[in-house]
Amino acid sequence: MAAALVPAPPFLRPGEAGTLAHFVTLADHGGMPLIVYDVPYRTGQPLSVGTLTALGRLPGVVGVKYATGAIDAATVELLGCPPPGFAVLGGDDVVISPLVAAGAHGGILASANLRTADYAELISLWRSGRGAPARRLGAELARLSAALFAEPNPTVIKGVLHAQGRIPSPAVRMPLLAAATSSVRRAASLAGGRARHGSEV
């Protein structure tokens, strides 16, 4: 299903009531389903579980990309009782495995541009209750994600995709600078392997 990924209003920090009003307007007039992007370290506007729950009850708001930088009591509360039809999707790549283990529906992950099938397998393993191979694969993919985010995103990812011949250029727009060759090489070495956890029990 197509949906628009929309962050909480950045820079202005309108407060949670203002953020909720903003999404009410978008849901009423936007013309397509919305996924709230909860990324306070970029927007400056944290959203409480109460606000996320209220957003999840709005017609047209179908989920949240949850990228708060932590798995904490608020995360556990949100995952314990999300509104019906409201998908909680991980947005912090390094911790996607424990987040899905705790009940997240999946993720929207920059790292999944690489080893995409392994990220899909990770979700499938957790959903099927196969914790041991899921934890091993999750730890492996966390190392990849950490390497990909060693410099400002998406510089390393673009460097690796270019090195693999999958995009024509690693160029990024200012004020971002191209990733260091050493960062790209390290991430590429982790991206090159394909985990084989599917047959493990």
Coordinates of N, CA and C in Angstrom, one line a residue:
M1 N 0.8 -1.2 0.0 CA 0.0 0.0 0.0 C 0.9 1.2 0.0
A2 N 0.6 2.2 -0.8 CA 1.3 3.5 -0.9 C 0.8 4.3 0.3
A3 N 1.8 5.0 0.9 CA 1.5 6.0 2.0 C 2.6 7.0 2.0
A4 N 2.3 8.2 2.5 CA 3.2 9.3 2.6 C 3.9 9.2 4.0
L5 N 5.3 9.2 4.0 CA 6.0 9.3 5.2 C 6.2 10.7 5.6
V6 N 5.6 11.2 6.7 CA 5.6 12.6 7.1 C 6.2 12.8 8.5
P7 N 7.2 13.6 8.6 CA 7.8 13.8 10.0 C 6.9 14.7 10.8
A8 N 7.1 14.7 12.1 CA 6.6 15.8 12.9 C 7.2 17.1 12.4
P9 N 6.5 18.2 12.4 CA 7.0 19.4 11.9 C 8.3 19.8 12.5
P10 N 9.4 19.9 11.7 CA 10.7 20.2 12.2 C 10.9 21.6 12.5
F11 N 12.0 21.9 13.3 CA 12.5 23.2 13.6 C 11.6 24.1 14.5
L12 N 10.3 24.2 14.1 CA 9.4 25.0 14.9 C 9.0 24.5 16.2
R13 N 9.1 23.1 16.4 CA 8.7 22.5 17.6 C 7.4 23.0 18.1
P14 N 6.3 22.7 17.4 CA 5.0 23.2 17.8 C 4.3 22.6 19.0
G15 N 5.0 21.7 19.6 CA 4.4 21.0 20.8 C 3.5 19.8 20.3
E16 N 3.1 18.9 21.2 CA 2.4 17.8 20.8 C 1.0 18.1 20.3
A17 N 0.3 19.1 20.9 CA -1.0 19.5 20.5 C -0.9 20.0 19.1
G18 N 0.1 20.9 18.8 CA 0.2 21.4 17.4 C 0.6 20.3 16.4
T19 N 1.4 19.4 16.8 CA 1.7 18.3 15.9 C 0.5 17.4 15.6
L20 N -0.3 17.2 16.6 CA -1.5 16.4 16.4 C -2.5 17.2 15.5
A21 N -2.6 18.5 15.7 CA -3.5 19.3 14.8 C -2.9 19.2 13.4
H22 N -1.6 19.3 13.2 CA -1.0 19.2 11.9 C -1.4 17.9 11.2
F23 N -1.3 16.8 11.9 CA -1.6 15.5 11.2 C -3.1 15.4 11.0
V24 N -3.9 16.0 11.9 CA -5.4 15.9 11.6 C -5.7 16.6 10.3
T25 N -5.1 17.8 10.0 CA -5.3 18.5 8.8 C -4.8 17.7 7.6
L26 N -3.6 17.1 7.7 CA -3.1 16.3 6.6 C -3.9 15.1 6.3
A27 N -4.4 14.4 7.4 CA -5.2 13.2 7.2 C -6.6 13.6 6.6
D28 N -7.1 14.8 6.9 CA -8.4 15.2 6.3 C -8.2 15.6 4.9
H29 N -7.1 16.2 4.5 CA -7.0 16.8 3.2 C -5.8 16.3 2.3
G30 N -5.0 15.4 2.8 CA -3.8 14.9 2.1 C -4.1 14.0 0.9
G31 N -5.2 13.2 1.0 CA -5.6 12.4 -0.1 C -4.9 11.0 -0.2
M32 N -4.1 10.7 0.8 CA -3.5 9.4 0.8 C -3.1 9.0 2.3
P33 N -3.0 7.7 2.5 CA -2.6 7.3 3.9 C -1.3 7.9 4.4
L34 N -1.2 8.1 5.6 CA 0.0 8.7 6.2 C 0.7 7.8 7.2
I35 N 2.1 7.8 7.1 CA 2.9 7.2 8.2 C 3.6 8.3 8.9
V36 N 3.4 8.4 10.2 CA 4.1 9.4 11.0 C 5.6 9.0 11.1
Y37 N 6.5 10.0 10.9 CA 7.9 9.7 11.1 C 8.3 10.4 12.4
D38 N 8.5 9.5 13.4 CA 8.8 10.0 14.8 C 10.3 9.9 14.9
V39 N 11.0 11.1 14.7 CA 12.5 11.1 14.7 C 12.9 12.3 15.4
P40 N 12.8 12.4 16.7 CA 13.0 13.6 17.5 C 14.4 14.2 17.4
Y41 N 15.4 13.4 17.1 CA 16.7 13.9 17.1 C 16.9 14.7 15.8
R42 N 16.0 14.6 14.8 CA 16.1 15.4 13.6 C 15.0 16.6 13.7
T43 N 13.9 16.3 14.2 CA 12.8 17.3 14.2 C 12.9 18.2 15.5
G44 N 13.4 17.7 16.6 CA 13.4 18.5 17.8 C 12.1 18.4 18.5
Q45 N 11.2 17.5 18.0 CA 9.8 17.4 18.6 C 9.6 15.9 19.0
P46 N 9.8 15.6 20.3 CA 9.4 14.2 20.7 C 7.9 14.1 20.8
L47 N 7.5 12.8 20.6 CA 6.0 12.5 20.6 C 5.8 11.4 21.7
S48 N 4.9 11.7 22.6 CA 4.6 10.8 23.7 C 3.8 9.6 23.1
V49 N 3.7 8.5 23.9 CA 2.9 7.4 23.6 C 1.4 7.9 23.4
G50 N 1.0 8.8 24.3 CA -0.4 9.3 24.2 C -0.6 9.9 22.8
T51 N 0.3 10.8 22.4 CA 0.2 11.4 21.1 C 0.2 10.5 20.0
L52 N 1.1 9.5 20.0 CA 1.2 8.5 18.9 C -0.1 7.7 18.9
T53 N -0.6 7.4 20.0 CA -1.9 6.6 20.1 C -3.0 7.4 19.5
A54 N -3.1 8.7 19.8 CA -4.1 9.6 19.2 C -3.9 9.7 17.7
L55 N -2.7 9.8 17.3 CA -2.4 9.8 15.8 C -2.9 8.6 15.2
G56 N -2.6 7.4 15.8 CA -3.0 6.1 15.3 C -4.4 5.9 15.2
R57 N -5.2 6.7 15.9 CA -6.7 6.5 15.8 C -7.3 7.4 14.7
L58 N -6.5 8.3 14.1 CA -7.0 9.2 13.1 C -7.2 8.4 11.8
P59 N -8.4 8.6 11.2 CA -8.6 7.9 9.9 C -7.5 8.4 8.9
G60 N -6.9 7.4 8.2 CA -5.9 7.8 7.3 C -4.4 7.7 7.8
V61 N -4.3 7.6 9.1 CA -2.9 7.5 9.7 C -2.7 6.0 9.9
V62 N -1.8 5.3 9.2 CA -1.7 3.9 9.2 C -0.5 3.3 9.9
G63 N 0.4 4.2 10.3 CA 1.5 3.7 11.1 C 2.5 4.8 11.5
V64 N 3.5 4.4 12.1 CA 4.6 5.2 12.6 C 5.9 4.6 12.2
K65 N 6.8 5.4 11.7 CA 8.2 5.0 11.6 C 8.9 5.5 12.9
Y66 N 9.2 4.5 13.7 CA 9.6 4.8 15.1 C 11.1 4.9 15.2
A67 N 11.6 6.1 15.3 CA 13.1 6.3 15.3 C 13.5 7.2 16.4
T68 N 13.2 6.8 17.6 CA 13.4 7.7 18.8 C 14.9 7.6 19.3
G69 N 15.6 6.6 18.8 CA 17.0 6.4 19.3 C 17.1 5.5 20.5
A70 N 16.0 4.9 20.9 CA 16.1 4.1 22.1 C 14.9 3.1 22.1
I71 N 15.1 2.0 22.8 CA 14.1 1.1 23.2 C 13.9 1.2 24.7
D72 N 12.8 1.9 25.1 CA 12.7 2.2 26.5 C 11.2 1.9 27.0
A73 N 10.9 2.4 28.1 CA 9.5 2.2 28.7 C 8.4 2.6 27.7
A74 N 8.7 3.8 27.1 CA 7.6 4.3 26.1 C 7.5 3.3 24.9
T75 N 8.6 2.8 24.5 CA 8.5 1.8 23.4 C 7.7 0.6 23.8
V76 N 8.0 0.1 24.9 CA 7.3 -1.1 25.4 C 5.8 -0.8 25.5
E77 N 5.5 0.4 26.1 CA 4.0 0.7 26.2 C 3.4 0.8 24.8
L78 N 4.0 1.5 23.9 CA 3.4 1.6 22.5 C 3.2 0.3 21.9
L79 N 4.2 -0.6 22.0 CA 4.1 -1.9 21.3 C 3.1 -2.8 22.1
G80 N 2.9 -2.5 23.3 CA 2.0 -3.4 24.1 C 0.5 -3.2 23.7
C81 N 0.1 -2.0 23.1 CA -1.3 -1.9 22.8 C -1.4 -0.8 21.7
P82 N -0.9 -1.0 20.5 CA -1.0 0.0 19.5 C -2.5 0.0 19.0
P83 N -3.0 1.2 18.5 CA -4.3 1.2 17.9 C -4.5 0.2 16.8
P84 N -5.7 -0.3 16.7 CA -6.0 -1.3 15.6 C -5.6 -0.7 14.2
G85 N -4.9 -1.5 13.4 CA -4.6 -1.0 12.1 C -3.4 -0.1 12.0
F86 N -2.8 0.2 13.1 CA -1.7 1.1 13.2 C -0.4 0.4 13.3
A87 N 0.5 0.4 12.3 CA 1.7 -0.4 12.2 C 2.8 0.4 12.9
V88 N 3.5 -0.2 13.8 CA 4.7 0.4 14.4 C 5.9 -0.2 13.6
L89 N 6.6 0.6 12.9 CA 7.7 0.2 12.0 C 9.0 0.8 12.5
G90 N 10.0 0.0 12.7 CA 11.3 0.5 13.2 C 12.0 1.4 12.2
G91 N 12.6 2.4 12.8 CA 13.4 3.3 11.9 C 14.8 3.5 12.4
D92 N 15.2 2.9 13.5 CA 16.6 2.9 13.9 C 17.2 1.6 13.5
D93 N 18.0 1.6 12.5 CA 18.4 0.4 11.8 C 19.2 -0.6 12.8
V94 N 20.0 -0.1 13.6 CA 20.9 -0.9 14.5 C 20.0 -1.8 15.4
V95 N 18.9 -1.3 15.8 CA 18.1 -2.0 16.8 C 16.8 -2.6 16.3
I96 N 16.8 -2.8 15.0 CA 15.5 -3.3 14.4 C 15.2 -4.7 14.9
S97 N 16.2 -5.5 15.1 CA 16.0 -6.9 15.6 C 15.3 -6.9 17.0
P98 N 15.8 -6.3 18.0 CA 15.1 -6.3 19.3 C 13.7 -5.6 19.2
L99 N 13.6 -4.6 18.3 CA 12.3 -3.9 18.2 C 11.3 -4.8 17.7
V100 N 11.6 -5.6 16.6 CA 10.6 -6.5 16.1 C 10.4 -7.6 17.1
A101 N 11.4 -8.1 17.8 CA 11.2 -9.1 18.9 C 10.2 -8.6 19.9
A102 N 10.2 -7.3 20.2 CA 9.3 -6.7 21.2 C 7.9 -6.5 20.6
G103 N 7.7 -6.6 19.3 CA 6.4 -6.5 18.7 C 6.2 -5.6 17.6
A104 N 7.2 -4.9 17.1 CA 7.1 -4.0 16.0 C 6.7 -4.8 14.7
H105 N 6.0 -4.2 13.8 CA 5.5 -4.9 12.6 C 6.5 -5.1 11.6
G106 N 7.6 -4.3 11.6 CA 8.6 -4.4 10.5 C 9.5 -3.1 10.6
G107 N 10.0 -2.6 9.5 CA 10.8 -1.5 9.5 C 10.9 -0.8 8.2
I108 N 11.3 0.5 8.3 CA 11.6 1.3 7.1 C 13.1 1.7 7.3
L109 N 14.0 1.0 6.6 CA 15.4 1.0 7.0 C 16.3 1.3 5.8
A110 N 17.1 2.3 5.9 CA 18.1 2.7 4.9 C 19.0 1.5 4.6
S111 N 19.4 0.8 5.7 CA 20.4 -0.3 5.6 C 19.8 -1.4 4.7
A112 N 18.5 -1.5 4.6 CA 17.9 -2.6 3.8 C 18.1 -2.4 2.3
N113 N 18.6 -1.3 1.9 CA 19.1 -1.2 0.5 C 20.2 -2.2 0.2
L114 N 20.8 -2.7 1.2 CA 21.9 -3.7 1.1 C 21.4 -4.9 1.8
R115 N 21.7 -6.1 1.3 CA 21.2 -7.3 2.0 C 19.7 -7.3 2.3
T116 N 19.0 -6.9 1.3 CA 17.5 -6.7 1.5 C 16.9 -8.0 1.9
A117 N 17.3 -9.1 1.2 CA 16.7 -10.4 1.5 C 16.9 -10.8 3.0
D118 N 18.1 -10.5 3.5 CA 18.4 -10.8 4.9 C 17.6 -10.0 5.9
Y119 N 17.3 -8.8 5.6 CA 16.4 -8.0 6.5 C 15.0 -8.6 6.4
A120 N 14.5 -9.0 5.2 CA 13.2 -9.6 5.1 C 13.2 -10.9 5.9
E121 N 14.3 -11.7 5.8 CA 14.4 -12.9 6.6 C 14.4 -12.7 8.1
L122 N 15.0 -11.6 8.5 CA 15.0 -11.3 9.9 C 13.6 -11.1 10.5
I123 N 12.8 -10.3 9.7 CA 11.4 -10.1 10.1 C 10.7 -11.4 10.2
S124 N 10.9 -12.3 9.1 CA 10.2 -13.5 9.0 C 10.5 -14.5 10.2
L125 N 11.8 -14.5 10.6 CA 12.3 -15.3 11.7 C 11.6 -14.9 13.0
W126 N 11.5 -13.6 13.3 CA 10.9 -13.2 14.5 C 9.4 -13.5 14.4
R127 N 8.7 -13.3 13.3 CA 7.3 -13.6 13.2 C 7.0 -15.1 13.4
S128 N 7.9 -15.9 13.0 CA 7.6 -17.3 13.1 C 8.1 -17.9 14.4
G129 N 8.6 -17.0 15.3 CA 9.0 -17.5 16.6 C 10.4 -18.1 16.7
R130 N 11.2 -17.9 15.7 CA 12.5 -18.6 15.7 C 13.6 -17.6 16.2
G131 N 13.6 -17.5 17.6 CA 14.4 -16.5 18.2 C 15.9 -16.6 18.0
A132 N 16.4 -17.9 18.2 CA 17.9 -18.0 18.1 C 18.5 -17.6 16.8
P133 N 18.0 -18.1 15.7 CA 18.6 -17.6 14.4 C 18.2 -16.1 14.2
A134 N 17.1 -15.6 14.7 CA 16.8 -14.2 14.5 C 17.8 -13.3 15.3
R135 N 18.2 -13.8 16.5 CA 19.1 -13.0 17.2 C 20.5 -13.0 16.6
R136 N 20.9 -14.1 16.0 CA 22.2 -14.2 15.3 C 22.2 -13.3 14.1
L137 N 21.2 -13.4 13.3 CA 21.1 -12.6 12.1 C 21.0 -11.1 12.4
G138 N 20.2 -10.8 13.5 CA 20.0 -9.4 13.9 C 21.3 -8.8 14.3
A139 N 22.1 -9.6 15.1 CA 23.5 -9.0 15.5 C 24.4 -8.8 14.3
E140 N 24.3 -9.7 13.3 CA 25.1 -9.5 12.1 C 24.7 -8.3 11.3
L141 N 23.4 -8.1 11.2 CA 22.9 -6.9 10.4 C 23.1 -5.6 11.2
A142 N 23.1 -5.7 12.6 CA 23.4 -4.5 13.4 C 24.8 -4.0 13.1
R143 N 25.8 -5.0 12.9 CA 27.1 -4.6 12.6 C 27.2 -3.9 11.3
L144 N 26.4 -4.4 10.3 CA 26.3 -3.7 9.0 C 25.8 -2.3 9.1
S145 N 24.6 -2.2 9.9 CA 24.0 -0.9 10.0 C 24.9 0.1 10.7
A146 N 25.7 -0.3 11.7 CA 26.6 0.6 12.4 C 27.7 1.1 11.4
A147 N 28.1 0.2 10.6 CA 29.1 0.6 9.6 C 28.5 1.6 8.6
L148 N 27.3 1.3 8.2 CA 26.7 2.2 7.2 C 26.4 3.6 7.7
F149 N 26.2 3.7 9.1 CA 25.9 4.9 9.7 C 27.1 5.5 10.4
A150 N 28.3 5.1 10.0 CA 29.6 5.6 10.6 C 29.8 7.0 10.3
E151 N 29.2 7.5 9.1 CA 29.2 8.8 8.7 C 27.8 9.3 8.4
P152 N 27.6 10.6 8.2 CA 26.2 11.0 8.0 C 25.5 10.2 6.9
N153 N 24.3 9.8 7.2 CA 23.5 9.0 6.2 C 23.0 10.0 5.2
P154 N 23.0 9.6 3.9 CA 23.2 8.3 3.3 C 24.6 8.1 2.6
T155 N 25.6 8.8 3.2 CA 26.9 8.9 2.4 C 27.6 7.5 2.2
V156 N 27.6 6.7 3.3 CA 28.3 5.4 3.2 C 27.4 4.5 2.4
I157 N 26.1 4.5 2.6 CA 25.2 3.6 1.8 C 25.4 3.9 0.3
K158 N 25.4 5.2 -0.1 CA 25.6 5.5 -1.5 C 27.0 5.1 -2.0
G159 N 28.0 5.2 -1.1 CA 29.3 4.7 -1.5 C 29.3 3.2 -1.8
V160 N 28.7 2.5 -0.9 CA 28.6 1.0 -1.1 C 27.8 0.6 -2.4
L161 N 26.7 1.3 -2.5 CA 25.8 1.0 -3.7 C 26.6 1.3 -5.0
H162 N 27.3 2.4 -5.0 CA 28.1 2.7 -6.2 C 29.2 1.7 -6.4
A163 N 29.9 1.3 -5.3 CA 31.0 0.3 -5.4 C 30.4 -1.0 -6.0
Q164 N 29.2 -1.3 -5.7 CA 28.6 -2.6 -6.2 C 28.0 -2.4 -7.6
G165 N 28.1 -1.2 -8.1 CA 27.6 -1.0 -9.5 C 26.1 -0.8 -9.6
R166 N 25.5 -0.5 -8.4 CA 24.0 -0.5 -8.4 C 23.5 0.9 -8.6
I167 N 24.3 2.0 -8.4 CA 23.9 3.3 -8.7 C 25.1 4.0 -9.5
P168 N 24.8 5.0 -10.3 CA 25.8 5.5 -11.2 C 26.9 6.4 -10.5
S169 N 26.5 6.9 -9.3 CA 27.4 7.9 -8.6 C 27.2 7.8 -7.1
P170 N 28.3 8.0 -6.3 CA 28.1 8.1 -4.9 C 27.9 9.5 -4.4
A171 N 27.7 10.4 -5.3 CA 27.6 11.9 -5.0 C 26.4 12.2 -4.1
V172 N 26.7 13.1 -3.1 CA 25.7 13.6 -2.2 C 25.7 15.1 -2.3
R173 N 24.6 15.7 -1.9 CA 24.5 17.2 -2.0 C 25.0 17.8 -0.7
M174 N 25.6 19.0 -0.9 CA 26.1 19.8 0.2 C 24.9 20.1 1.1
P175 N 25.1 20.2 2.4 CA 26.4 20.2 3.1 C 27.0 18.8 3.4
L176 N 26.4 17.7 2.9 CA 27.0 16.4 3.1 C 28.2 16.3 2.3
L177 N 29.2 15.6 2.8 CA 30.4 15.3 2.0 C 30.5 13.8 1.8
A178 N 31.2 13.4 0.7 CA 31.3 12.0 0.4 C 32.0 11.2 1.5
A179 N 31.5 10.0 1.7 CA 32.1 9.2 2.8 C 33.6 8.8 2.5
A180 N 34.3 8.7 3.6 CA 35.7 8.3 3.4 C 35.8 6.9 2.8
T181 N 36.9 6.7 2.0 CA 37.0 5.4 1.4 C 37.1 4.3 2.4
S182 N 37.7 4.5 3.5 CA 37.8 3.4 4.5 C 36.5 3.1 5.1
S183 N 35.6 4.0 5.3 CA 34.2 3.7 5.7 C 33.5 2.9 4.7
V184 N 33.6 3.3 3.5 CA 32.9 2.5 2.4 C 33.4 1.1 2.3
R185 N 34.7 0.9 2.4 CA 35.3 -0.4 2.3 C 34.9 -1.3 3.5
R186 N 34.8 -0.7 4.7 CA 34.4 -1.6 5.8 C 33.0 -2.0 5.6
A187 N 32.1 -1.0 5.3 CA 30.7 -1.4 5.1 C 30.5 -2.3 4.0
A188 N 31.2 -2.1 2.9 CA 31.1 -3.0 1.7 C 31.5 -4.5 2.1
S189 N 32.5 -4.6 2.9 CA 32.9 -6.0 3.3 C 31.8 -6.6 4.1
L190 N 31.0 -5.9 4.9 CA 29.9 -6.5 5.7 C 28.7 -6.7 4.8
A191 N 28.5 -5.8 3.8 CA 27.4 -6.0 2.9 C 27.6 -7.1 1.9
G192 N 28.8 -7.5 1.7 CA 29.0 -8.5 0.7 C 28.6 -9.9 1.1
G193 N 28.7 -10.2 2.4 CA 28.3 -11.5 2.8 C 26.8 -11.7 2.9
R194 N 26.4 -13.0 2.7 CA 25.0 -13.3 2.8 C 24.8 -14.3 3.9
A195 N 24.1 -13.9 5.0 CA 23.9 -14.8 6.1 C 23.1 -16.0 5.7
R196 N 23.3 -17.1 6.3 CA 22.5 -18.3 6.0 C 21.9 -18.8 7.4
H197 N 20.9 -18.2 7.8 CA 20.3 -18.5 9.1 C 18.9 -19.3 9.0
G198 N 18.4 -19.3 7.7 CA 17.1 -19.8 7.6 C 16.9 -21.2 8.0
S199 N 17.9 -22.1 7.9 CA 17.7 -23.5 8.2 C 18.0 -23.8 9.6
E200 N 18.4 -22.8 10.4 CA 18.8 -23.0 11.8 C 17.6 -23.1 12.7
V201 N 17.7 -23.8 13.8 CA 16.6 -23.9 14.7 C 17.1 -23.3 16.1

